[in-house]
Structures are given as structure tokens and as C-alpha cells.
Tab-separated table of C-alpha atoms and ligand atoms in Angstrom:
chain	number	residue	atom	x	y	z
A	1	UNK	CA	71.867	-29.213	112.677
A	2	UNK	CA	73.661	-26.421	114.556
A	3	UNK	CA	76.298	-24.481	112.735
A	4	UNK	CA	79.651	-25.009	114.431
A	5	UNK	CA	82.067	-22.104	114.804
A	6	UNK	CA	85.736	-22.709	115.405
A	7	UNK	CA	88.423	-20.304	116.592
A	8	UNK	CA	90.955	-20.012	113.778
A	9	UNK	CA	94.317	-18.246	113.557
A	10	UNK	CA	94.838	-19.136	109.904
A	11	UNK	CA	91.950	-17.150	108.429
A	12	UNK	CA	93.793	-14.263	106.802
A	13	UNK	CA	93.144	-11.594	104.233
A	14	UNK	CA	94.914	-11.843	100.885
A	15	UNK	CA	97.576	-9.354	102.016
A	16	UNK	CA	98.345	-11.497	105.104
A	17	UNK	CA	99.248	-8.376	107.106
A	18	UNK	CA	96.289	-8.759	109.491
A	19	UNK	CA	96.638	-11.593	111.932
A	20	UNK	CA	94.450	-12.591	114.826
A	21	UNK	CA	91.778	-15.002	115.879
A	22	UNK	CA	88.591	-15.353	113.857
A	23	UNK	CA	85.586	-17.504	114.679
A	24	UNK	CA	84.593	-19.283	111.459
A	25	UNK	CA	81.604	-21.403	110.574
A	26	UNK	CA	80.753	-22.884	107.188
A	27	UNK	CA	77.124	-23.725	106.493
A	28	UNK	CA	76.865	-26.615	104.049
A	29	UNK	CA	73.773	-25.186	102.412
A	30	UNK	CA	71.118	-22.484	102.616
A	31	UNK	CA	68.894	-24.393	105.033
A	32	UNK	CA	71.726	-24.731	107.555
A	33	UNK	CA	72.437	-21.009	107.198
A	34	UNK	CA	68.770	-20.101	107.718
A	35	UNK	CA	68.401	-22.438	110.720
A	36	UNK	CA	71.415	-20.795	112.365
A	37	UNK	CA	70.215	-17.275	111.549
A	38	UNK	CA	66.806	-18.009	113.084
A	39	UNK	CA	68.361	-18.472	116.517
A	40	UNK	CA	71.613	-16.485	116.487
A	41	UNK	CA	71.269	-12.707	116.228
A	42	UNK	CA	74.848	-12.008	117.274
A	43	UNK	CA	77.592	-10.100	115.423
A	44	UNK	CA	78.537	-11.590	112.059
A	45	UNK	CA	80.093	-11.032	108.646
A	46	UNK	CA	79.909	-13.033	105.415
A	47	UNK	CA	83.151	-14.267	103.932
A	48	UNK	CA	83.767	-15.354	100.351
A	49	UNK	CA	87.051	-16.695	99.019
A	50	UNK	CA	89.159	-14.257	101.036
A	51	UNK	CA	90.593	-12.431	98.003
A	52	UNK	CA	90.225	-8.993	99.592
A	53	UNK	CA	93.626	-7.686	100.546
A	54	UNK	CA	92.870	-5.935	103.827
A	55	UNK	CA	90.413	-6.394	106.665
A	56	UNK	CA	87.044	-5.936	104.945
A	57	UNK	CA	86.496	-9.711	105.059
A	58	UNK	CA	87.524	-10.193	108.698
A	59	UNK	CA	85.535	-9.757	111.915
A	60	UNK	CA	87.419	-10.536	115.120
A	61	UNK	CA	84.544	-9.291	117.267
A	62	UNK	CA	81.914	-11.485	115.652
A	63	UNK	CA	81.368	-14.620	113.648
A	64	UNK	CA	82.618	-15.127	110.136
A	65	UNK	CA	80.204	-17.018	107.920
A	66	UNK	CA	82.108	-18.821	105.177
A	67	UNK	CA	79.614	-18.677	102.313
A	68	UNK	CA	81.454	-21.015	99.940
A	69	UNK	CA	79.181	-23.947	100.828
A	70	UNK	CA	76.325	-22.070	99.153
A	71	UNK	CA	77.593	-22.598	95.634
A	72	UNK	CA	74.647	-23.987	93.669
A	73	UNK	CA	73.303	-22.763	90.342
A	74	UNK	CA	69.609	-21.952	90.696
A	75	UNK	CA	68.745	-21.254	87.068
A	76	UNK	CA	70.498	-20.323	83.862
A	77	UNK	CA	68.780	-19.321	80.634
A	78	UNK	CA	71.221	-20.050	77.806
A	79	UNK	CA	69.070	-17.947	75.434
A	80	UNK	CA	69.114	-14.720	77.460
A	81	UNK	CA	72.184	-15.220	79.683
A	82	UNK	CA	70.231	-14.536	82.867
A	83	UNK	CA	71.767	-16.460	85.767
A	84	UNK	CA	70.534	-17.046	89.300
A	85	UNK	CA	73.014	-18.662	91.670
A	86	UNK	CA	73.956	-18.870	95.310
A	87	UNK	CA	76.357	-16.172	96.440
A	88	UNK	CA	79.161	-18.575	97.405
A	89	UNK	CA	79.584	-19.732	93.798
A	90	UNK	CA	82.999	-18.740	92.449
A	91	UNK	CA	83.487	-17.055	89.094
A	92	UNK	CA	85.807	-19.972	88.224
A	93	UNK	CA	83.013	-22.533	88.589
A	94	UNK	CA	80.452	-20.248	86.994
A	95	UNK	CA	82.597	-19.725	83.896
A	96	UNK	CA	83.301	-23.436	83.505
A	97	UNK	CA	79.577	-23.881	82.935
A	98	UNK	CA	78.539	-20.712	81.090
A	99	UNK	CA	81.577	-19.781	78.950
A	100	UNK	CA	81.365	-22.890	76.723
A	101	UNK	CA	77.715	-21.934	76.159
A	102	UNK	CA	78.704	-18.437	74.992
A	103	UNK	CA	78.123	-16.404	78.157
A	104	UNK	CA	80.753	-14.579	80.223
A	105	UNK	CA	80.571	-12.460	83.357
A	106	UNK	CA	80.065	-8.851	82.216
A	107	UNK	CA	82.853	-7.616	84.499
A	108	UNK	CA	85.677	-9.641	85.978
A	109	UNK	CA	88.403	-8.834	88.492
A	110	UNK	CA	91.968	-10.072	87.967
A	111	UNK	CA	91.255	-13.440	89.594
A	112	UNK	CA	88.416	-15.900	88.995
A	113	UNK	CA	88.692	-17.170	92.563
A	114	UNK	CA	86.163	-14.737	93.982
A	115	UNK	CA	82.558	-15.493	94.879
A	116	UNK	CA	79.486	-13.801	93.452
A	117	UNK	CA	78.787	-12.401	96.935
A	118	UNK	CA	82.312	-10.956	97.192
A	119	UNK	CA	82.035	-9.453	93.697
A	120	UNK	CA	78.784	-7.709	94.669
A	121	UNK	CA	80.002	-6.637	98.114
A	122	UNK	CA	82.953	-4.719	96.643
A	123	UNK	CA	81.174	-3.847	93.383
A	124	UNK	CA	84.274	-5.037	91.556
A	125	UNK	CA	85.590	-3.622	88.303
A	126	UNK	CA	87.563	-5.075	85.423
A	127	UNK	CA	89.613	-3.892	82.476
A	128	UNK	CA	86.429	-2.907	80.614
A	129	UNK	CA	85.095	-0.196	82.902
A	130	UNK	CA	84.535	2.314	80.089
A	131	UNK	CA	82.350	-0.233	78.297
A	132	UNK	CA	80.544	-2.066	81.080
A	133	UNK	CA	80.946	-0.127	84.320
A	134	UNK	CA	81.057	-2.161	87.515
A	135	UNK	CA	79.771	-5.637	88.388
A	136	UNK	CA	76.796	-4.215	90.272
A	137	UNK	CA	75.354	-2.626	87.136
A	138	UNK	CA	74.587	-6.121	85.860
A	139	UNK	CA	72.995	-7.464	89.042
A	140	UNK	CA	69.230	-7.752	88.597
A	141	UNK	CA	68.253	-9.044	92.066
A	142	UNK	CA	69.720	-10.144	95.380
A	143	UNK	CA	68.384	-12.238	98.195
A	144	UNK	CA	69.626	-10.937	101.483
A	145	UNK	CA	69.488	-12.536	104.920
A	146	UNK	CA	69.261	-9.828	107.564
A	147	UNK	CA	69.248	-10.221	111.321
A	148	UNK	CA	66.307	-7.806	111.633
A	149	UNK	CA	64.172	-8.650	108.594
A	150	UNK	CA	64.945	-12.274	107.740
A	151	UNK	CA	65.349	-13.352	104.116
A	152	UNK	CA	64.317	-10.632	101.667
A	153	UNK	CA	64.519	-10.230	97.908
A	154	UNK	CA	65.649	-6.837	96.624
A	155	UNK	CA	66.000	-5.393	93.147
A	156	UNK	CA	67.141	-1.955	91.992
A	157	UNK	CA	63.432	-1.167	91.473
A	158	UNK	CA	61.860	-2.711	94.588
A	159	UNK	CA	64.253	-1.207	97.147
A	160	UNK	CA	66.669	1.139	95.385
A	161	UNK	CA	68.257	2.451	98.589
A	162	UNK	CA	68.999	-0.915	100.213
A	163	UNK	CA	70.160	-2.247	96.844
A	164	UNK	CA	72.561	0.691	96.455
A	165	UNK	CA	73.825	0.121	100.005
A	166	UNK	CA	74.360	-3.608	99.422
A	167	UNK	CA	76.234	-3.273	96.112
A	168	UNK	CA	79.693	-2.263	97.299
A	169	UNK	CA	78.452	-2.475	100.900
A	170	UNK	CA	81.251	-4.760	102.129
A	171	UNK	CA	78.842	-7.347	103.530
A	172	UNK	CA	77.509	-4.891	106.086
A	173	UNK	CA	73.859	-4.867	104.986
A	174	UNK	CA	73.361	-8.619	105.568
A	175	UNK	CA	74.367	-11.979	104.142
A	176	UNK	CA	73.836	-12.148	100.379
A	177	UNK	CA	72.377	-15.585	99.742
A	178	UNK	CA	71.562	-15.503	96.023
A	179	UNK	CA	72.473	-13.263	93.085
A	180	UNK	CA	70.658	-12.778	89.772
A	181	UNK	CA	73.148	-11.596	87.172
A	182	UNK	CA	72.883	-10.716	83.498
A	183	UNK	CA	75.798	-12.349	81.662
A	184	UNK	CA	77.317	-11.048	78.412
A	185	UNK	CA	77.195	-12.941	75.140
A	186	UNK	CA	80.532	-13.953	73.597
A	187	UNK	CA	81.171	-15.544	70.210
A	188	UNK	CA	84.492	-17.045	71.262
A	189	UNK	CA	86.289	-17.870	74.495
A	190	UNK	CA	89.426	-16.223	73.055
A	191	UNK	CA	90.390	-12.579	72.832
A	192	UNK	CA	92.499	-10.812	70.245
A	193	UNK	CA	95.156	-8.983	72.225
A	194	UNK	CA	97.555	-6.226	71.211
A	195	UNK	CA	100.664	-5.609	73.342
A	196	UNK	CA	102.452	-2.275	72.930
A	197	UNK	CA	105.482	-0.671	74.602
A	198	UNK	CA	105.064	2.389	76.815
A	199	UNK	CA	108.120	4.639	76.923
A	200	UNK	CA	106.636	6.701	79.732
A	201	UNK	CA	103.464	8.184	81.167
A	202	UNK	CA	102.805	10.396	78.120
A	203	UNK	CA	102.634	7.276	75.961
A	204	UNK	CA	100.049	5.843	78.319
A	205	UNK	CA	97.763	8.840	77.992
A	206	UNK	CA	98.125	8.973	74.210
A	207	UNK	CA	97.541	5.242	73.686
A	208	UNK	CA	94.712	5.105	76.159
A	209	UNK	CA	92.919	7.948	74.399
A	210	UNK	CA	93.040	6.212	71.034
A	211	UNK	CA	92.222	2.752	72.442
A	212	UNK	CA	89.263	3.227	74.791
A	213	UNK	CA	86.646	3.535	72.059
A	214	UNK	CA	87.923	0.685	69.928
A	215	UNK	CA	89.026	-1.838	72.557
A	216	UNK	CA	86.793	-3.217	75.282
A	217	UNK	CA	89.631	-4.360	77.544
A	218	UNK	CA	92.525	-1.988	78.269
A	219	UNK	CA	95.210	-2.052	80.938
A	220	UNK	CA	98.790	-0.914	81.449
A	221	UNK	CA	101.549	-2.525	83.443
A	222	UNK	CA	104.051	-0.012	84.808
A	223	UNK	CA	107.641	-0.508	85.951
A	224	UNK	CA	107.519	1.387	89.240
A	225	UNK	CA	111.293	1.214	89.699
A	226	UNK	CA	111.832	3.722	86.857
A	227	UNK	CA	112.475	7.410	87.458
A	228	UNK	CA	113.190	10.615	85.517
A	229	UNK	CA	112.518	10.445	81.794
A	230	UNK	CA	111.537	6.780	82.096
A	231	UNK	CA	108.815	7.422	84.634
A	232	UNK	CA	105.824	5.337	83.555
A	233	UNK	CA	107.820	2.917	81.390
A	234	UNK	CA	105.683	-0.136	80.838
A	235	UNK	CA	103.490	-2.194	78.571
A	236	UNK	CA	100.011	-1.397	77.291
A	237	UNK	CA	97.578	-4.186	76.508
A	238	UNK	CA	94.279	-3.806	74.673
A	239	UNK	CA	91.904	-6.512	73.615
A	240	UNK	CA	88.541	-7.414	72.152
A	241	UNK	CA	86.703	-10.699	72.216
A	242	UNK	CA	87.351	-12.749	69.086
A	243	UNK	CA	84.322	-12.933	66.827
A	244	UNK	CA	84.969	-16.408	65.445
A	245	UNK	CA	86.170	-19.793	66.603
A	246	UNK	CA	83.336	-20.626	68.978
A	247	UNK	CA	83.291	-21.224	72.694
A	248	UNK	CA	85.140	-24.068	74.340
A	249	UNK	CA	85.709	-25.243	77.900
A	250	UNK	CA	88.917	-23.892	79.412
A	251	UNK	CA	90.526	-25.451	82.437
A	252	UNK	CA	91.745	-23.500	85.448
A	253	UNK	CA	95.368	-24.163	84.491
A	254	UNK	CA	96.244	-24.013	88.193
A	255	UNK	CA	100.009	-23.948	88.216
A	256	UNK	CA	102.519	-24.432	90.987
A	257	UNK	CA	101.846	-23.184	94.488
A	258	UNK	CA	104.327	-21.058	96.437
A	259	UNK	CA	104.949	-23.621	99.179
A	260	UNK	CA	106.166	-21.275	101.912
A	261	UNK	CA	106.437	-17.596	102.818
A	262	UNK	CA	109.402	-16.075	101.008
A	263	UNK	CA	112.218	-14.718	103.173
A	264	UNK	CA	112.026	-10.948	103.646
A	265	UNK	CA	115.115	-10.270	101.510
A	266	UNK	CA	113.600	-11.977	98.451
A	267	UNK	CA	111.922	-8.785	97.238
A	268	UNK	CA	114.260	-5.820	97.275
A	269	UNK	CA	115.233	-2.896	95.036
A	270	UNK	CA	117.567	-5.057	92.931
A	271	UNK	CA	115.276	-8.078	92.504
A	272	UNK	CA	112.347	-5.767	91.743
A	273	UNK	CA	114.274	-3.925	89.072
A	274	UNK	CA	115.540	-7.165	87.500
A	275	UNK	CA	112.087	-8.720	87.541
A	276	UNK	CA	110.545	-5.665	85.929
A	277	UNK	CA	113.100	-5.550	83.131
A	278	UNK	CA	112.615	-9.233	82.431
A	279	UNK	CA	108.811	-8.976	82.591
A	280	UNK	CA	108.707	-6.094	80.117
A	281	UNK	CA	111.040	-7.931	77.737
A	282	UNK	CA	108.931	-11.102	77.848
A	283	UNK	CA	105.695	-9.181	77.229
A	284	UNK	CA	107.130	-7.273	74.297
A	285	UNK	CA	108.714	-10.383	72.777
A	286	UNK	CA	105.189	-11.662	72.073
A	287	UNK	CA	103.713	-10.954	68.643
A	288	UNK	CA	102.137	-7.511	68.770
A	289	UNK	CA	98.780	-9.085	67.932
A	290	UNK	CA	97.888	-12.468	69.354
A	291	UNK	CA	94.862	-14.625	70.011
A	292	UNK	CA	94.735	-15.746	73.639
A	293	UNK	CA	92.384	-17.796	75.791
A	294	UNK	CA	90.356	-15.780	78.302
A	295	UNK	CA	92.208	-17.326	81.230
A	296	UNK	CA	95.534	-15.992	79.933
A	297	UNK	CA	94.108	-12.515	79.363
A	298	UNK	CA	92.115	-12.022	82.552
A	299	UNK	CA	93.735	-14.327	85.093
A	300	UNK	CA	97.510	-14.655	84.585
A	301	UNK	CA	98.044	-14.440	88.357
A	302	UNK	CA	95.838	-17.463	88.986
A	303	UNK	CA	98.567	-19.574	87.387
A	304	UNK	CA	100.654	-19.348	90.578
A	305	UNK	CA	98.708	-20.431	93.629
A	306	UNK	CA	99.390	-18.579	96.892
A	307	UNK	CA	101.550	-15.973	95.149
A	308	UNK	CA	100.714	-13.696	98.076
A	309	UNK	CA	103.298	-15.607	100.150
A	310	UNK	CA	105.978	-13.927	98.052
A	311	UNK	CA	105.970	-10.994	100.450
A	312	UNK	CA	107.011	-13.028	103.466
A	313	UNK	CA	105.579	-13.548	106.937
A	314	UNK	CA	104.648	-9.888	107.549
A	315	UNK	CA	102.511	-9.801	104.432
A	316	UNK	CA	101.881	-6.768	102.274
A	317	UNK	CA	99.537	-3.876	101.622
A	318	UNK	CA	97.977	-3.145	98.302
A	319	UNK	CA	97.423	0.521	97.526
A	320	UNK	CA	94.762	1.185	94.912
A	321	UNK	CA	93.717	4.744	94.308
A	322	UNK	CA	91.633	6.539	91.731
A	323	UNK	CA	92.313	10.137	90.774
A	324	UNK	CA	90.004	12.279	88.582
A	325	UNK	CA	90.885	12.894	84.930
A	326	UNK	CA	91.431	16.544	85.720
A	327	UNK	CA	94.759	16.759	87.492
A	328	UNK	CA	95.126	12.988	87.292
A	329	UNK	CA	98.221	13.054	85.117
A	330	UNK	CA	100.152	15.121	87.662
A	331	UNK	CA	98.888	13.041	90.586
A	332	UNK	CA	99.961	9.788	88.916
A	333	UNK	CA	103.377	11.228	88.139
A	334	UNK	CA	103.746	12.418	91.748
A	335	UNK	CA	102.834	8.983	93.114
A	336	UNK	CA	105.219	7.194	90.753
A	337	UNK	CA	107.999	9.624	91.697
A	338	UNK	CA	107.447	8.980	95.413
A	339	UNK	CA	107.392	5.220	94.838
A	340	UNK	CA	110.451	5.261	92.565
A	341	UNK	CA	112.462	7.225	95.124
A	342	UNK	CA	111.433	4.864	97.929
A	343	UNK	CA	112.755	1.759	96.156
A	344	UNK	CA	109.622	-0.016	97.381
A	345	UNK	CA	106.717	-1.255	95.324
A	346	UNK	CA	105.930	-4.428	93.498
A	347	UNK	CA	106.368	-6.179	90.197
A	348	UNK	CA	102.616	-6.030	89.695
A	349	UNK	CA	101.732	-2.402	89.061
A	350	UNK	CA	98.520	-1.861	87.175
A	351	UNK	CA	97.218	1.379	85.659
A	352	UNK	CA	93.723	1.523	84.207
A	353	UNK	CA	91.140	4.154	83.467
A	354	UNK	CA	87.557	4.304	84.654
A	355	UNK	CA	84.952	5.714	82.282
A	356	UNK	CA	81.766	7.684	82.802
A	357	UNK	CA	79.320	4.838	83.527
A	358	UNK	CA	77.963	5.489	87.022
A	359	UNK	CA	78.599	2.924	89.760
A	360	UNK	CA	75.396	1.768	91.457
A	361	UNK	CA	76.636	1.455	95.053
A	362	UNK	CA	76.812	4.096	97.787
A	363	UNK	CA	80.310	2.781	98.571
A	364	UNK	CA	81.351	1.805	95.042
A	365	UNK	CA	84.957	2.703	94.367
A	366	UNK	CA	85.029	3.238	90.573
A	367	UNK	CA	84.434	6.769	89.337
A	368	UNK	CA	85.778	8.598	86.277
A	369	UNK	CA	89.557	8.841	86.370
A	370	UNK	CA	92.750	6.806	86.484
A	371	UNK	CA	93.325	3.990	88.903
A	372	UNK	CA	96.765	2.824	89.979
A	373	UNK	CA	97.261	-0.355	92.030
A	374	UNK	CA	100.394	-1.833	93.496
A	375	UNK	CA	101.641	-3.868	96.432
A	376	UNK	CA	104.066	-2.888	99.177
A	377	UNK	CA	105.777	-5.404	101.393
A	378	UNK	CA	104.836	-4.701	105.001
A	379	UNK	CA	107.935	-3.148	106.551
A	380	UNK	CA	106.034	-1.655	109.462
A	381	UNK	CA	106.442	2.050	110.167
A	382	UNK	CA	108.425	2.742	106.988
A	383	UNK	CA	105.625	1.357	104.827
A	384	UNK	CA	102.967	3.265	106.773
A	385	UNK	CA	104.931	6.490	106.258
A	386	UNK	CA	105.310	5.852	102.529
A	387	UNK	CA	101.603	5.142	102.101
A	388	UNK	CA	100.733	8.272	104.093
A	389	UNK	CA	102.764	10.282	101.544
A	390	UNK	CA	100.729	8.704	98.740
A	391	UNK	CA	97.547	9.582	100.677
A	392	UNK	CA	98.567	13.233	100.535
A	393	UNK	CA	98.706	13.108	96.741
A	394	UNK	CA	95.342	11.333	96.478
A	395	UNK	CA	93.765	13.754	98.951
A	396	UNK	CA	95.037	16.805	97.070
A	397	UNK	CA	93.754	15.357	93.795
A	398	UNK	CA	90.319	14.680	95.370
A	399	UNK	CA	90.726	10.991	94.640
A	400	UNK	CA	89.728	7.874	96.560
A	401	UNK	CA	91.102	4.580	97.922
A	402	UNK	CA	89.617	1.119	97.349
A	403	UNK	CA	88.464	-0.675	100.555
A	404	UNK	CA	88.770	-4.125	98.899
A	405	UNK	CA	92.498	-3.531	98.710
A	406	UNK	CA	92.973	-1.546	101.871
A	407	UNK	CA	94.340	-2.532	105.268
A	408	UNK	CA	95.440	0.840	106.638
A	409	UNK	CA	93.684	3.920	105.269
A	410	UNK	CA	92.861	6.500	107.933
A	411	UNK	CA	89.237	7.397	108.577
A	412	UNK	CA	89.467	10.790	106.906
A	413	UNK	CA	90.578	9.106	103.664
A	414	UNK	CA	87.566	6.801	103.879
A	415	UNK	CA	85.203	9.729	104.410
A	416	UNK	CA	86.808	11.697	101.612
A	417	UNK	CA	86.593	8.661	99.334
A	418	UNK	CA	82.967	7.918	100.196
A	419	UNK	CA	80.893	11.025	100.895
A	420	UNK	CA	77.784	8.813	101.206
A	421	UNK	CA	79.258	6.771	104.092
A	422	UNK	CA	76.904	8.182	106.754
A	423	UNK	CA	73.854	7.582	104.585
A	424	UNK	CA	75.115	4.051	103.915
A	425	UNK	CA	75.327	3.315	107.631
A	426	UNK	CA	71.561	3.786	108.043
A	427	UNK	CA	71.091	0.638	105.909
A	428	UNK	CA	73.593	-1.465	107.812
A	429	UNK	CA	72.339	-4.739	109.303
A	430	UNK	CA	72.639	-4.048	113.060
A	431	UNK	CA	74.362	-7.424	113.559
A	432	UNK	CA	76.948	-6.981	110.769
A	433	UNK	CA	80.395	-5.567	111.380
A	434	UNK	CA	83.966	-6.048	110.213
A	435	UNK	CA	87.512	-5.316	111.252
A	436	UNK	CA	87.518	-2.638	108.546
A	437	UNK	CA	84.505	-0.919	110.098
A	438	UNK	CA	86.018	-1.168	113.595
A	439	UNK	CA	89.258	0.328	112.294
A	440	UNK	CA	87.290	3.241	110.842
A	441	UNK	CA	85.670	3.770	114.240
A	442	UNK	CA	82.189	3.510	112.679
B	501	FAD	C1	94.811	-11.333	92.261
B	501	FAD	C2	93.651	-10.438	92.571
B	501	FAD	C3	93.195	-9.575	91.603
B	501	FAD	C4	92.105	-8.738	91.859
B	501	FAD	N1	91.690	-7.896	90.874
B	501	FAD	C5	90.658	-7.065	91.100
B	501	FAD	C6	90.183	-6.203	90.070
B	501	FAD	O1	90.714	-6.170	88.969
B	501	FAD	N2	89.112	-5.419	90.359
B	501	FAD	C7	88.485	-5.436	91.573
B	501	FAD	O2	87.522	-4.701	91.754
B	501	FAD	N3	88.919	-6.242	92.563
B	501	FAD	C8	89.974	-7.051	92.351
B	501	FAD	N4	90.414	-7.890	93.346
B	501	FAD	C9	89.722	-7.860	94.645
B	501	FAD	C10	88.550	-8.855	94.706
B	501	FAD	O3	87.856	-8.903	93.501
B	501	FAD	C11	87.576	-8.425	95.800
B	501	FAD	O4	88.254	-8.223	96.998
B	501	FAD	C12	86.418	-9.406	96.008
B	501	FAD	O5	85.485	-8.786	96.865
B	501	FAD	C13	86.878	-10.723	96.634
B	501	FAD	O6	85.795	-11.627	96.686
B	501	FAD	P1	85.805	-12.833	97.713
B	501	FAD	O7	84.733	-13.798	97.304
B	501	FAD	O8	87.163	-13.377	97.871
B	501	FAD	O9	85.305	-12.103	99.051
B	501	FAD	P2	86.071	-11.853	100.434
B	501	FAD	O10	87.395	-11.258	100.154
B	501	FAD	O11	86.023	-13.058	101.268
B	501	FAD	O12	85.106	-10.757	101.066
B	501	FAD	C14	85.087	-9.470	100.495
B	501	FAD	C15	83.897	-8.678	101.019
B	501	FAD	O13	82.716	-9.272	100.516
B	501	FAD	C16	81.838	-9.570	101.581
B	501	FAD	N5	81.120	-10.780	101.200
B	501	FAD	C17	81.622	-11.922	100.684
B	501	FAD	N6	80.621	-12.784	100.459
B	501	FAD	C18	79.483	-12.187	100.845
B	501	FAD	C19	78.107	-12.593	100.883
B	501	FAD	N7	77.697	-13.771	100.445
B	501	FAD	N8	77.220	-11.719	101.402
B	501	FAD	C20	77.597	-10.492	101.844
B	501	FAD	N9	78.857	-10.058	101.805
B	501	FAD	C21	79.788	-10.904	101.317
B	501	FAD	C22	82.735	-9.743	102.797
B	501	FAD	O14	82.030	-9.504	104.001
B	501	FAD	C23	83.793	-8.694	102.542
B	501	FAD	O15	83.364	-7.443	102.962
B	501	FAD	C24	91.481	-8.751	93.131
B	501	FAD	C25	91.942	-9.629	94.116
B	501	FAD	C26	93.020	-10.459	93.845
B	501	FAD	C27	93.524	-11.385	94.923
């Protein structure tokens, strides 16, 4: 059967700021994918669940291969936690099967609606970077469908260079068909969570220092509308897996869906400030120590479907940077000052730290330091100018920006962020490209 591609105007990135026509085909299974690949050597890019914010998952000049039809488990050893599955399997479906049996993904992003292929292709990180590093560190093998070499199996030992290019490689080294992943044993599907107030940035650094060794999961939420002595006001959360209670099935708890794009006035300086005050109060009203299901700890945003429509028709940009420990405190303060003065920013501002565990990919984003992530409603030129000011701070601090979240970084920021970019390009599948790569002029 021939794979059918259709022109689509509704295939967007999560930030919804990039619009245009994409040609999308969805193979129902691996044999349909392989049959297509045997005859079509034209430009292509794999697509997962479209949770990347910018244009790394789009390819206007080629064909987008929706990989979500390849979502079968291949094997799972409940004694060792070694899993082999097709790359279109979502973490949500994976966890429904493995979590009740006592196995969790070693690293999870802030949504479970990502595919294994997408998690590898951006070498995603979680709230446990100091303990587990990135997702790619736990990948034992990949099967990769390339336009020039066909279907090949690679491991970190068999082909270390191509493996390092593929982990974090934004789908540009070929279509990942299957992933072998080592899961992590858990004794309970709950976590014991502590929620603490942050009076400012100094509190963050002090709490973080005393928490990183004792707590596997750590993250801070920051009120970006605050300025002056309240700069960095927020909430710090730290958690460990519970050691008792056993593992039970947890539903997706998919809540309401935002039915339409919010009008552009819905998110402004006043509503942002009010939301932030209310959010902080609700968080801190919880008992300081609580036992929570993993879905509530890792995936609170999944409770509102299509929350990305909140930013209106023009969409939004996420800005996620990492700055080194040395000089990081000043850089974070500078960025928060710039954001506070602008009156822009989002209710969802996350500050985390990355530890020393090396990332395996040539284009992996995590490296030791502090990472700050927040959304900006797309207000055109004004937003571009604001983000360019943040670039200056990141540049001066010798930091980096995260391509999974990016829809606008200039090429020099990309090259500064990823000194191995030219080496990476030698491993690119000649047929693979993306709107991100085109934008970089590479
Ligand atoms: C609410 C939310 C929270 C998030 N939190 C985090 C976080 O905490 N940490 C973090 O690191 N990221 C986070 N992300 C980003 C997200 O984890 C990544 O963007 C991830 O890559 C999305 O996976 P996806 O399946 O949706 O892939 P897509 O967004 O569809 O594609 C992403 C990239 O993967 C490639 N790709 C997808 N499938 C394949 C395949 N089978 N073979 C080859 N390449 C493939 C695509 O070509 C593209 O380059 C978050 C995103 C959201 C929306």
C-alpha cells in the first residue's frame, strides 16, 4: 500500500507561532513505512506528538512522517526493566503498562504526551537531571531508517558517533523506528513531595544546594512579574519516590480542553500578576509534605488539554536557556529583571538546575548550570526585541538555548550553544531536513 501524503495547514508546533503548509503522511505500521522508504528518497522529517514548541518538528520543504502509528511494544522484561518499543509509542501509553509493574521512565519531560522518538531526538531532561542525566543516557539501542543505508541498528558501542548524533539530533539523522530503553525501578507510583516558599532568588540557591543530594526531583516555579527585593519570588518543590504502598494503575486524568484560542487581551500584565499571586497561594496552602500520584507531580499541565491556545491566534514562543553555575546567579537575575520590566512573560516559569552527568548527544541541550524556561505571547517585533535582549545575557554568560523550545534563535546563538554542530552535520541523513535547519541556514 502506498503511503498517502496530504497538504495540511493545521499541523502546527506546540507554540502555534509557525504557520504554513505541511505535507503529512501517517504510516499505519513499520511495514508501510519501510515500503514507502524503499521507493521514496525525497526530503523528509519524522514527527512525534508535536510537543516541540518551535519549528524542529516541521518541514515545509519535505514530507512529514507522523510516527504515531508505530506504537507497539516489542518486548518488556519485568525483571530487569529493559523495554523495546516502536518510536511512536507515547510515554503516556508506556507508563500505563509499566508503572503498575514497578517500572518508570528514568527521565520524563513535563508532559507524558511525547513519543519515545521525540524524547530521543531532543534528548529530553526532567526534574531529576542531577541524579539521572538526560533521557539518552538510558537508551541502549536504536533502530534507524536512513535514506542512504536502509534500516540499521545502532548502540552506543557499535556506532558511537552516529548514536551521539541521533540522540538530541532533532530527527535529522534518519527516522527512529524502535528504541531500547532501560527503565527505573519504583516501589510506589506515588512521590513524597515537599513544597516550600521562595522569598527571592537567594532562597532558591540556598534551598537548591541543600536539596539536590537528598531529593531526586527538584524544581522551582518563579513569579516573573516580581521586581526589586522580590525578584525570584516563587515556590520550591522537591520530591522522592515513596518507598511503600506499591504500584497501581493511574489514569491520564485528562481534564477540560481549551475549546478556542483565547483573545489577545486575555493574558496581560494585570491578569499575569493576579494569576501568579493566586498560584503561589494555592501551592503554599498545601501541606508542606504530601504524598502525590506521579501524574500530579510530573504532569500537572496535562490536566488541561490544548492549554497552548491560551496565548491566542498568534501563538507564543518559549524561551529556555541554560547558564553555567559560574556567573549563573547574575545572569538569572538579569534575565528576570528584563522580563519583569517588560511586563511580558507567562504564568508558567520554571527554574531548575542541571548537574554534572554528561549528556550523550552532540546537540544535547543539558549541561551543568541553571535552566530557566518561560513562555512569551507572540506580539511580533516587540517580542523578538525582548528575546534578543535575553539572548545578550545568555551569550555573555556563555550559556545555551534549547532547540526543542525554540522558534526564533539566530544562527550565532545556535552555534554558540552547540559547538559540535558542524561535526553533527556530517552524520545527517541527506534526505532529512526541518524548518529549524532551514532557518539556521544549514
Ligand atoms: C507541556 C510541555 C512540557 C515539556 N517539558 C519538557 C521538559 O521538562 N524537558 C524537556 O526536555 N522537554 C520538555 N518538553 C519538550 C518535549 O519533551 C520535546 O519537544 C519532545 O521532543 C516532544 O516529543 P514529540 O513526540 O512531541 O516530538 P515532536 O515535537 O513531534 O518532534 C520533536 C523532534 O523529534 C523528532 N522526532 C520525533 N519522532 C521521531 C522519530 N521517530 N525519529 C526521528 N526523529 C523524531 C522530530 O523530527 C523533531 O525534531 C515539554 C513540552 C511540553 C508541551
